[in-house]
Amino acid sequence: MTTEQPPVEQFQIGEVAERTGLSIRTIRHYEEVGLVVPSSRSTGRFRLYSPQDVARLRTLRHMKPLGFPLEEMRTLMEAMDTIAAGRASTSAGEDAHEVVRRFHGVMTERVRQAREHLTRAEEFAVELEDRLRG
Amino acid sequence: MTTEQPPVEQFQIGEVAERTGLSIRTIRHYEEVGLVVPSSRSTGRFRLYSPQDVARLRTLRHMKPLGFPLEEMRTLMEAMDTIAAGRASTSAGEDAHEVVRRFHGVMTERVRQAREHLTRAEEFAVELEDRLRG
DNA sequence: TTGCTCCTCACGTCACGTGAGGTGGC
DNA sequence: TTGCTCCTCACGTCACGTGAGGTGGC
């Protein structure tokens, strides 16, 4: 038996890019605007991302098609961090709840709209096929 | 009985914006890059869009979430025009067919991916709700 | 004449893309 | 030492947004 801790998983930016489907430049940009700051750096100056960092980047990736500005995404992420920190009954906690609530509403509506657009786009694809056979 | 023709429907840019859900600036931009040039102008210099112009703008609107560069959309639109002009057996017609075929493939794949992203985004929305009830 | 909608520049912005030139660890 | 991956500027680009200043027709 050993007291050795399992090594915490850390990912370099290239691997994070592969895992999330985001470009390296996009990941760096998200750091520039304060969206996802890598939880550590190597002895050199390489960014090292934790599994949680990667999960957050995945979420951002899936939300991209909904077209929220990065500034708004940052507001949302901060609100969620506040809630996760268990400060629900503080005034910051209440504000955070309100932010998340509003965001949830807008998001649900945009998902609905996006689905409609996709359906139309698909109809257009069928039209393309028809013309090819036409 | 009269020889009078029914007036051809023409729309000013503001009405086109409402009908398509695109901004006026976006519609002008699409003209700047040669995507949709209004079929006429008023005696003043107001842009006048035909129902076909409006239909094309609607198609562009629905395809926006798929993230094709406008230059590529222009290539596609031109290819479709070539096919619609019935020049299928000319070499231009064959090239047009090839363009449309490739586009169709990429488009179908992107629709699939976009649907996946939306599903994930929706899951995230549910997560937001859960945290609100926490 | 007043409102409203439209017009043409032209600069600004957001979200990255794309080199240039340099460093770090297997 | 060579490769590969990463680094930091910093300018470029794409798709518009946003005034500024002006005109046209009910």
PDB file of C-alpha atoms in Angstrom, chain A residues 55-99:
ATOM      1  CA  ALA A  55     -15.454  19.713 -20.117  1.00  0.00           C
ATOM      2  CA  ARG A  56     -16.065  23.449 -20.056  1.00  0.00           C
ATOM      3  CA  LEU A  57     -14.506  23.854 -23.491  1.00  0.00           C
ATOM      4  CA  ARG A  58     -16.739  21.059 -24.796  1.00  0.00           C
ATOM      5  CA  THR A  59     -19.779  22.862 -23.503  1.00  0.00           C
ATOM      6  CA  LEU A  60     -18.656  26.061 -25.229  1.00  0.00           C
ATOM      7  CA  ARG A  61     -18.139  24.115 -28.420  1.00  0.00           C
ATOM      8  CA  HIS A  62     -21.696  22.785 -28.371  1.00  0.00           C
ATOM      9  CA  MET A  63     -23.131  26.201 -27.604  1.00  0.00           C
ATOM     10  CA  LYS A  64     -21.276  27.973 -30.394  1.00  0.00           C
ATOM     11  CA  PRO A  65     -24.031  27.398 -32.975  1.00  0.00           C
ATOM     12  CA  LEU A  66     -26.445  29.301 -30.718  1.00  0.00           C
ATOM     13  CA  GLY A  67     -24.460  32.466 -31.391  1.00  0.00           C
ATOM     14  CA  PHE A  68     -24.046  33.906 -27.915  1.00  0.00           C
ATOM     15  CA  PRO A  69     -21.271  36.516 -27.659  1.00  0.00           C
ATOM     16  CA  LEU A  70     -18.289  35.296 -25.636  1.00  0.00           C
ATOM     17  CA  GLU A  71     -18.862  38.055 -23.095  1.00  0.00           C
ATOM     18  CA  GLU A  72     -22.313  36.610 -22.325  1.00  0.00           C
ATOM     19  CA  MET A  73     -20.914  33.108 -22.096  1.00  0.00           C
ATOM     20  CA  ARG A  74     -18.419  34.393 -19.561  1.00  0.00           C
ATOM     21  CA  THR A  75     -21.214  35.916 -17.503  1.00  0.00           C
ATOM     22  CA  LEU A  76     -23.043  32.589 -17.557  1.00  0.00           C
ATOM     23  CA  MET A  77     -19.981  30.565 -16.615  1.00  0.00           C
ATOM     24  CA  GLU A  78     -19.249  32.891 -13.706  1.00  0.00           C
ATOM     25  CA  ALA A  79     -22.830  32.623 -12.502  1.00  0.00           C
ATOM     26  CA  MET A  80     -22.607  28.851 -12.596  1.00  0.00           C
ATOM     27  CA  ASP A  81     -19.344  28.950 -10.656  1.00  0.00           C
ATOM     28  CA  THR A  82     -21.008  31.137  -8.037  1.00  0.00           C
ATOM     29  CA  ILE A  83     -23.882  28.668  -7.698  1.00  0.00           C
ATOM     30  CA  ALA A  84     -21.515  25.689  -7.632  1.00  0.00           C
ATOM     31  CA  ALA A  85     -19.631  27.425  -4.804  1.00  0.00           C
ATOM     32  CA  GLY A  86     -22.815  27.018  -2.779  1.00  0.00           C
ATOM     33  CA  ARG A  87     -23.523  30.673  -2.139  1.00  0.00           C
ATOM     34  CA  ALA A  88     -27.189  30.386  -3.123  1.00  0.00           C
ATOM     35  CA  SER A  89     -28.589  32.502  -0.309  1.00  0.00           C
ATOM     36  CA  THR A  90     -26.130  35.391  -0.664  1.00  0.00           C
ATOM     37  CA  SER A  91     -27.109  38.325  -2.885  1.00  0.00           C
ATOM     38  CA  ALA A  92     -24.441  37.264  -5.382  1.00  0.00           C
ATOM     39  CA  GLY A  93     -26.070  33.843  -5.343  1.00  0.00           C
ATOM     40  CA  GLU A  94     -29.479  35.290  -6.107  1.00  0.00           C
ATOM     41  CA  ASP A  95     -28.096  37.362  -8.968  1.00  0.00           C
ATOM     42  CA  ALA A  96     -26.376  34.266 -10.309  1.00  0.00           C
ATOM     43  CA  HIS A  97     -29.671  32.368 -10.188  1.00  0.00           C
ATOM     44  CA  GLU A  98     -31.379  35.134 -12.115  1.00  0.00           C
ATOM     45  CA  VAL A  99     -28.622  35.142 -14.751  1.00  0.00           C
TER      46      VAL A  99
END
